[in-house]
Coordinates of C-alpha atoms and ligand atoms in Angstrom, one line a residue:
M1 CA -43.4 7.8 7.0
D2 CA -43.7 5.2 9.7
H3 CA -46.3 2.9 11.3
F4 CA -46.6 4.6 14.7
L5 CA -50.0 6.2 14.6
Y6 CA -52.8 7.0 17.0
R7 CA -56.0 4.9 16.7
D8 CA -59.0 5.9 18.8
G9 CA -56.7 8.0 21.0
A10 CA -54.0 5.4 21.7
L11 CA -50.6 5.2 20.1
F12 CA -50.0 2.0 18.1
A13 CA -47.0 0.3 16.6
E14 CA -48.5 -1.2 13.4
D15 CA -51.6 -3.0 14.9
V16 CA -50.3 -3.3 18.4
P17 CA -51.2 -0.8 21.1
I18 CA -48.0 0.6 22.7
S19 CA -49.7 0.3 26.2
E20 CA -50.1 -3.5 25.6
I21 CA -46.3 -3.9 25.0
A22 CA -45.6 -1.7 28.1
A23 CA -47.8 -3.9 30.2
A24 CA -46.0 -7.0 29.0
V25 CA -42.3 -5.9 29.1
G26 CA -42.3 -2.9 31.5
T27 CA -40.7 0.5 30.7
P28 CA -38.5 1.8 29.3
F29 CA -38.1 -0.2 26.1
Y30 CA -37.4 0.2 22.4
V31 CA -40.0 -0.9 19.9
Y32 CA -39.4 -1.3 16.1
S33 CA -41.9 -1.7 13.2
T34 CA -41.1 -4.3 10.7
A35 CA -43.2 -2.6 8.0
T36 CA -41.3 0.6 8.4
L37 CA -37.9 -1.1 8.3
L38 CA -38.9 -2.9 5.1
R39 CA -40.5 0.1 3.5
H40 CA -37.3 2.2 4.0
F41 CA -35.1 -0.6 2.7
R42 CA -37.3 -0.9 -0.4
L43 CA -37.2 2.8 -1.1
F44 CA -33.5 2.6 -1.5
D45 CA -33.6 -0.6 -3.4
E46 CA -36.2 0.8 -5.8
A47 CA -34.3 4.1 -6.1
L48 CA -31.5 2.2 -7.8
E49 CA -33.7 0.0 -9.9
G50 CA -32.2 -0.6 -13.4
T51 CA -28.7 -0.3 -12.0
D52 CA -26.6 -3.3 -10.8
H53 CA -26.6 -2.5 -7.1
L54 CA -26.7 -3.7 -3.5
V55 CA -28.1 -1.8 -0.5
C56 CA -25.8 -2.7 2.4
Y57 CA -27.6 -1.7 5.6
A58 CA -25.1 0.1 7.9
M59 CA -25.9 -2.1 10.9
K60 CA -24.2 0.1 13.5
A61 CA -27.5 2.1 13.4
A62 CA -29.4 -0.8 15.0
S63 CA -27.9 -4.3 15.1
N64 CA -30.4 -6.6 16.8
Q65 CA -30.4 -10.0 15.2
A66 CA -34.1 -9.8 14.4
I67 CA -33.7 -6.5 12.6
L68 CA -30.8 -7.8 10.6
K69 CA -32.7 -10.9 9.7
T70 CA -35.8 -8.9 8.6
L71 CA -33.6 -6.8 6.3
A72 CA -31.5 -9.7 5.1
Q73 CA -34.6 -11.7 4.1
A74 CA -35.6 -8.7 2.0
G75 CA -32.3 -8.9 0.2
A76 CA -30.1 -6.4 2.1
G77 CA -26.4 -6.7 2.3
M78 CA -24.7 -5.4 5.4
D79 CA -22.0 -2.8 6.1
V80 CA -20.1 -3.7 9.2
V81 CA -17.4 -1.8 11.1
S82 CA -16.2 -4.4 13.7
M83 CA -15.7 -8.1 14.2
G84 CA -18.7 -8.1 16.4
E85 CA -20.8 -6.7 13.7
Y86 CA -19.4 -9.1 11.1
L87 CA -20.3 -12.0 13.4
R88 CA -23.7 -10.6 14.1
A89 CA -24.4 -10.3 10.3
K90 CA -23.2 -13.9 9.8
A91 CA -25.3 -15.1 12.7
A92 CA -28.4 -13.4 11.2
G93 CA -27.8 -15.5 8.0
V94 CA -26.2 -12.8 5.8
P95 CA -23.8 -14.5 3.4
G96 CA -20.2 -13.2 3.4
E97 CA -20.5 -12.1 -0.2
K98 CA -23.1 -9.5 0.9
I99 CA -21.0 -8.1 3.8
V100 CA -18.8 -5.0 3.3
F101 CA -16.2 -4.3 6.0
S102 CA -15.7 -0.5 6.7
G103 CA -13.8 1.3 9.4
V104 CA -10.4 3.0 10.0
G105 CA -9.0 0.5 12.5
K106 CA -9.5 -3.1 11.3
T107 CA -7.3 -5.4 13.2
E108 CA -5.5 -8.4 11.8
L109 CA -7.9 -10.7 13.7
E110 CA -10.9 -8.9 12.2
I111 CA -9.4 -9.1 8.7
R112 CA -8.6 -12.8 9.1
T113 CA -12.1 -13.6 10.4
A114 CA -13.7 -11.9 7.5
L115 CA -11.4 -13.5 4.9
E116 CA -12.1 -16.9 6.3
G117 CA -15.8 -16.4 6.7
G118 CA -16.3 -14.7 3.4
I119 CA -16.4 -11.0 2.5
R120 CA -17.7 -8.9 -0.3
Q121 CA -15.0 -6.3 0.0
F122 CA -12.9 -4.4 2.5
N123 CA -13.2 -0.6 2.3
V124 CA -9.6 0.3 3.0
E125 CA -8.8 3.6 4.8
S126 CA -5.0 3.7 4.8
E127 CA -1.9 2.3 3.3
P128 CA -0.8 0.5 6.5
E129 CA -4.2 -1.2 6.6
M130 CA -3.7 -2.2 2.9
D131 CA -0.4 -3.8 3.7
V132 CA -1.9 -5.8 6.6
I133 CA -4.9 -7.0 4.5
N134 CA -2.4 -8.1 1.8
A135 CA -0.3 -10.0 4.3
V136 CA -3.2 -11.7 5.9
A137 CA -4.7 -12.7 2.6
L138 CA -1.4 -14.1 1.3
S139 CA -1.0 -16.1 4.6
L140 CA -4.4 -17.7 3.9
G141 CA -3.8 -18.2 0.2
K142 CA -6.6 -15.8 -0.7
V143 CA -7.0 -12.6 -2.6
A144 CA -8.9 -9.8 -0.7
P145 CA -11.3 -7.7 -2.8
I146 CA -10.9 -4.0 -1.8
T147 CA -12.0 -0.5 -2.5
V148 CA -10.1 2.5 -1.2
R149 CA -12.1 5.0 0.8
V150 CA -11.3 8.4 -0.5
N151 CA -11.9 11.6 1.5
P152 CA -13.3 14.1 -1.0
D153 CA -12.9 17.1 1.3
V154 CA -16.5 18.3 1.1
D155 CA -18.6 19.8 3.8
A156 CA -21.5 17.5 4.6
K157 CA -23.2 20.4 6.5
T158 CA -24.1 18.2 9.4
H159 CA -23.2 17.9 13.1
A160 CA -19.4 18.1 13.6
K161 CA -19.4 14.7 15.4
I162 CA -20.9 12.9 12.4
A163 CA -19.2 14.7 9.5
T164 CA -16.5 12.4 8.0
G165 CA -15.7 13.8 4.5
K166 CA -13.5 16.9 5.4
S167 CA -9.7 16.6 5.1
E168 CA -9.4 17.2 8.8
N169 CA -11.4 14.0 9.6
K170 CA -9.7 10.7 10.3
F171 CA -11.5 8.9 7.4
G172 CA -10.2 7.8 4.0
I173 CA -7.2 8.9 2.0
P174 CA -7.0 12.4 0.5
I175 CA -8.4 12.2 -3.0
A176 CA -5.2 14.0 -4.3
R177 CA -3.1 11.0 -3.1
A178 CA -5.4 8.4 -4.6
G179 CA -3.2 7.8 -7.7
A180 CA -0.2 6.8 -5.6
V181 CA -2.3 4.7 -3.2
Y182 CA -4.0 2.8 -5.9
A183 CA -0.7 2.1 -7.6
H184 CA 0.6 0.7 -4.3
A185 CA -2.5 -1.4 -3.9
A186 CA -2.2 -2.8 -7.4
S187 CA 1.3 -3.9 -6.7
L188 CA 0.2 -6.1 -3.8
P189 CA -0.6 -9.7 -4.9
G190 CA -3.0 -10.4 -2.0
L191 CA -5.4 -7.6 -3.1
D192 CA -7.9 -7.3 -5.9
V193 CA -8.6 -3.6 -6.3
I194 CA -12.2 -3.4 -7.5
G195 CA -13.5 0.0 -6.7
V196 CA -13.8 3.3 -4.9
D197 CA -15.5 4.0 -1.6
V198 CA -16.7 7.3 -0.2
H199 CA -18.8 8.2 2.9
I200 CA -19.0 11.9 3.9
G201 CA -21.1 11.8 7.0
S202 CA -24.5 11.2 8.6
Q203 CA -27.8 13.0 8.9
L204 CA -27.3 15.0 5.7
T205 CA -30.3 17.1 4.9
E206 CA -29.2 18.3 1.5
L207 CA -28.2 16.5 -1.7
E208 CA -25.5 19.1 -2.8
P209 CA -22.7 17.6 -0.6
F210 CA -23.4 14.2 -2.1
R211 CA -23.3 15.6 -5.6
L212 CA -20.0 17.3 -5.0
A213 CA -18.5 14.1 -3.5
Y214 CA -19.9 11.8 -6.2
R215 CA -18.6 14.1 -9.0
K216 CA -15.1 13.8 -7.5
V217 CA -15.6 10.0 -7.4
A218 CA -16.6 10.0 -11.1
E219 CA -13.5 12.0 -12.1
L220 CA -11.3 9.8 -10.0
T221 CA -12.8 6.6 -11.5
E222 CA -12.0 7.8 -15.0
T223 CA -8.4 8.8 -14.0
L224 CA -7.9 5.4 -12.3
R225 CA -9.2 3.5 -15.3
S226 CA -6.9 5.5 -17.5
E227 CA -4.0 4.4 -15.3
G228 CA -5.0 0.8 -15.8
H229 CA -7.2 0.0 -12.7
D230 CA -10.3 -2.1 -13.4
I231 CA -12.7 0.0 -11.3
R232 CA -16.0 -1.8 -11.4
R233 CA -17.8 -1.1 -8.1
L234 CA -18.6 2.2 -6.4
D235 CA -19.5 2.2 -2.7
L236 CA -21.2 5.5 -2.1
G237 CA -21.6 5.3 1.7
G238 CA -24.7 6.2 3.7
G239 CA -25.7 9.4 5.4
L240 CA -29.1 10.4 4.0
G241 CA -30.9 12.3 6.8
I242 CA -34.3 11.7 8.3
P243 CA -36.9 14.2 9.5
Y244 CA -36.5 14.3 13.3
T245 CA -39.3 16.8 13.6
R246 CA -42.6 16.7 11.9
S247 CA -42.7 20.5 11.5
N248 CA -39.3 20.6 9.8
E249 CA -38.7 20.8 6.1
A250 CA -38.2 17.2 5.0
P251 CA -34.8 16.0 3.9
P252 CA -34.4 14.7 0.3
L253 CA -36.1 11.3 -0.5
P254 CA -34.2 8.1 -1.4
V255 CA -35.7 8.4 -4.9
E256 CA -34.1 11.8 -5.4
Y257 CA -30.8 10.5 -4.0
G258 CA -31.1 7.6 -6.5
Q259 CA -31.6 10.0 -9.4
L260 CA -28.5 12.0 -8.3
I261 CA -26.5 8.8 -8.3
Q262 CA -27.6 8.0 -11.8
E263 CA -26.9 11.5 -13.0
E264 CA -23.4 11.7 -11.6
L265 CA -22.2 8.1 -11.9
G266 CA -24.5 6.2 -14.3
H267 CA -22.3 6.7 -17.3
L268 CA -19.5 4.8 -15.7
G269 CA -21.3 1.5 -15.8
C270 CA -20.2 0.5 -12.3
E271 CA -22.0 -1.7 -9.8
I272 CA -23.4 0.6 -7.1
E273 CA -23.4 0.0 -3.4
I274 CA -25.0 2.3 -0.8
E275 CA -24.8 2.0 3.0
P276 CA -27.8 3.6 4.5
G277 CA -28.3 3.1 8.3
R278 CA -30.2 5.9 9.9
L279 CA -32.8 6.3 7.2
I280 CA -33.7 2.6 7.4
A281 CA -33.9 2.3 11.2
G282 CA -34.3 5.8 12.6
N283 CA -38.0 6.3 12.1
A284 CA -38.7 2.6 12.5
G285 CA -38.2 2.7 16.3
L286 CA -39.5 4.4 19.4
M287 CA -38.2 4.5 22.9
V288 CA -41.2 4.3 25.3
S289 CA -40.8 5.6 28.8
K290 CA -43.0 6.3 31.8
V291 CA -43.3 9.5 33.8
I292 CA -42.0 8.8 37.4
Y293 CA -42.6 12.3 38.8
V294 CA -43.8 15.7 37.8
K295 CA -41.6 18.0 39.7
S296 CA -42.3 21.7 40.0
G297 CA -39.1 23.8 39.9
E298 CA -38.6 27.5 40.6
D299 CA -39.5 28.6 37.1
R300 CA -40.3 25.4 35.3
D301 CA -41.9 21.9 35.5
F302 CA -39.7 18.8 35.1
L303 CA -41.0 15.5 33.8
I304 CA -38.8 12.9 35.3
V305 CA -39.1 9.8 33.2
D306 CA -37.7 6.3 33.7
G307 CA -35.6 6.4 30.4
A308 CA -32.3 8.2 30.6
M309 CA -29.2 9.3 28.7
N310 CA -27.7 5.8 29.1
D311 CA -30.7 4.4 27.2
L312 CA -30.8 7.1 24.5
I313 CA -27.7 9.2 24.3
R314 CA -28.4 11.2 21.2
P315 CA -29.7 14.4 22.9
A316 CA -26.7 14.5 25.3
M317 CA -24.2 13.6 22.7
Y318 CA -25.3 15.4 19.6
E319 CA -27.8 18.0 20.9
A320 CA -30.3 15.9 19.0
H321 CA -34.0 16.6 18.9
H322 CA -36.5 13.8 19.3
D323 CA -40.2 14.4 19.0
I324 CA -41.8 13.3 22.3
V325 CA -45.5 12.3 22.2
P326 CA -47.9 10.9 24.8
V327 CA -49.0 7.3 24.3
L328 CA -52.6 8.4 25.1
E329 CA -53.6 11.1 22.6
P330 CA -54.6 14.3 24.3
A331 CA -58.2 15.3 24.0
P332 CA -58.7 18.0 21.4
G333 CA -58.4 21.5 22.8
V334 CA -56.3 20.6 25.8
E335 CA -53.8 23.4 26.4
P336 CA -50.2 22.2 26.2
Q337 CA -47.7 23.3 28.8
P338 CA -43.9 23.5 28.7
Y339 CA -41.8 20.8 30.4
D340 CA -38.1 20.0 30.8
I341 CA -38.0 16.2 30.2
V342 CA -35.2 14.6 32.1
G343 CA -34.0 11.1 33.1
P344 CA -33.0 9.9 36.6
V345 CA -29.2 9.8 35.8
C346 CA -27.0 12.0 38.1
E347 CA -25.9 14.4 35.4
T348 CA -27.4 17.6 34.1
G349 CA -26.7 16.2 30.6
D350 CA -29.4 13.7 31.2
T351 CA -31.9 16.1 29.6
F352 CA -34.0 15.0 26.6
A353 CA -35.7 18.3 26.0
K354 CA -36.1 21.7 27.4
Q355 CA -39.3 23.7 27.6
R356 CA -41.1 21.2 25.3
N357 CA -44.8 21.7 25.0
L358 CA -46.9 18.7 25.9
A359 CA -50.5 18.2 27.0
P360 CA -50.4 18.0 30.9
L361 CA -49.0 14.6 32.1
Q362 CA -49.0 12.8 35.4
A363 CA -46.9 10.2 37.1
G364 CA -47.5 6.8 35.5
D365 CA -48.3 8.2 32.0
L366 CA -46.4 6.8 29.1
I367 CA -44.5 8.8 26.5
A368 CA -42.7 7.9 23.3
F369 CA -39.5 9.3 21.9
R370 CA -39.9 9.2 18.2
S371 CA -37.1 8.6 15.6
A372 CA -35.2 6.5 18.2
G373 CA -34.6 3.4 16.0
A374 CA -31.1 4.4 14.8
Y375 CA -28.2 5.1 17.1
G376 CA -30.5 4.4 20.1
A377 CA -30.3 0.9 21.6
V378 CA -26.9 0.3 20.0
M379 CA -25.4 3.3 21.9
A380 CA -26.9 2.4 25.2
S381 CA -24.8 1.7 28.3
E382 CA -25.4 0.6 31.9
Y383 CA -24.3 3.9 33.3
N384 CA -25.7 4.4 36.8
S385 CA -26.1 0.6 36.9
R386 CA -29.2 0.7 34.8
P387 CA -29.6 -2.6 33.0
L388 CA -29.9 -2.3 29.1
I389 CA -33.5 -1.9 28.2
P390 CA -35.4 -4.5 26.1
E391 CA -36.1 -4.3 22.4
V392 CA -39.4 -5.4 20.9
L393 CA -40.2 -6.0 17.3
V394 CA -43.7 -5.6 15.9
Q395 CA -45.1 -7.2 12.8
G396 CA -48.8 -6.5 12.1
D397 CA -50.7 -7.5 15.2
Q398 CA -47.8 -9.6 16.6
F399 CA -45.0 -8.5 18.8
A400 CA -41.9 -10.2 20.2
V401 CA -39.2 -9.4 22.7
I402 CA -36.0 -9.5 20.6
R403 CA -33.7 -8.7 23.5
R404 CA -34.9 -9.1 27.0
R405 CA -34.1 -6.9 29.9
P406 CA -31.3 -8.5 31.9
T407 CA -31.9 -9.1 35.6
F408 CA -29.9 -7.1 38.1
D409 CA -28.1 -10.3 39.1
E410 CA -27.0 -10.9 35.5
M411 CA -25.6 -7.3 35.4
I412 CA -23.8 -7.6 38.7
N413 CA -22.5 -11.1 38.2
R414 CA -20.6 -10.1 35.1
D415 CA -18.1 -8.6 37.5
T416 CA -15.6 -10.9 39.1
I417 CA -13.9 -10.3 42.5
P418 CA -10.1 -10.9 42.6
E419 CA -9.0 -13.6 45.1
W420 CA -7.3 -11.1 47.4
L421 CA -10.6 -9.5 48.3
Ligands
PLP1 C1 -22.1 5.3 9.8 C2 -21.8 4.9 8.4 C3 -22.8 4.6 7.5 C4 -24.3 4.9 7.8 O1 -24.6 6.2 8.0 P1 -26.1 6.7 8.2 O2 -26.1 8.1 8.4 O3 -26.7 5.9 9.3 O4 -26.8 6.3 6.9 C5 -22.5 4.2 6.3 N1 -21.2 3.9 5.9 C6 -20.2 4.1 6.8 C7 -18.8 3.8 6.4 C8 -20.5 4.6 8.1 O5 -19.5 4.8 8.9

């Protein structure tokens, strides 16, 4: 559920007409709904009620300071995967003890920065990384809390580019080697081994892969405890999918996911962490774009819009589907017609949708790409020298630009000319 609905024939973000935002900031732009962000965060928080837990928003999904602050004020922790994300979380006011550091390639500098600034735990993905965290912690006179990310070798049944829990993926350590790896970790004086971490992929639309993975985590926890490790925290990753189409069968709900966690892991008495990203931000954001031309091809009509693959890369990168809706609701009974919806970038890959049925549109009309809040703005680039598009946050009847559109000069002047030219 989200807060982007038609009222009297016009699309709104909460209580603000999309057309009003477009007039103020120009197109294309991203717009997020505060109520939707908070609602999704609370669904997870409530799903784990009664269990000691922390919902750590996976901020790689959408990392604008205003989004982070909105969620942090509601009590969210953050899952970060780089120094930039760590510093962004701190800048948004998230205390170190609510920041979890994930990722396969943490550098010494990233580890030192997090240890000095405060960190809830590192989710460690390899033995070499473990040794570096140990060394950095000792050099600072600190002890680093860690979990080890295990790879449970389960099929997440999602797109290959976002599956992470199979043995062929680069993530985690094979669960079969966990005993040896935990023994090594326990021998390092700069580490406090507090738990187990798992994250099997993104956009999961079934609960079964989670169940298989969490069952393996439960078994591992009991084994590790019997070997003398004080396992007291389980980080269960993110990955719960969202409905990208309204017609599709809906993915499982956070409350069902919470029940599964209780069923499979409740008996262990561990503190539970989860790291949802997409489900919190995905349906809390739209990308709004304007039709530049309607071009009639040989056998099809193209809607050429001012947003492009550099602004929203998911269709090009993951063959992702986004529902596309007109900002002015079509009159009842208007016959839809098929369009290929494309951006202006000089690549055939710059195609958002093929043969999509929409009520007839004209140059100047606004359209909205739904479910664009996660892995949208954060994956944007300036390919084709198109400046990053602005982000807008709505709350009730207010809206604010939370990242403005850079000027062309700003974009160009980031380059420097060597003195020999
Ligand atoms: C990407 C990622 C997440 C978030 O995944 P979503 O599908 O957006 O919920 C959580 N944890 C880790 C370690 C990740 O890499």
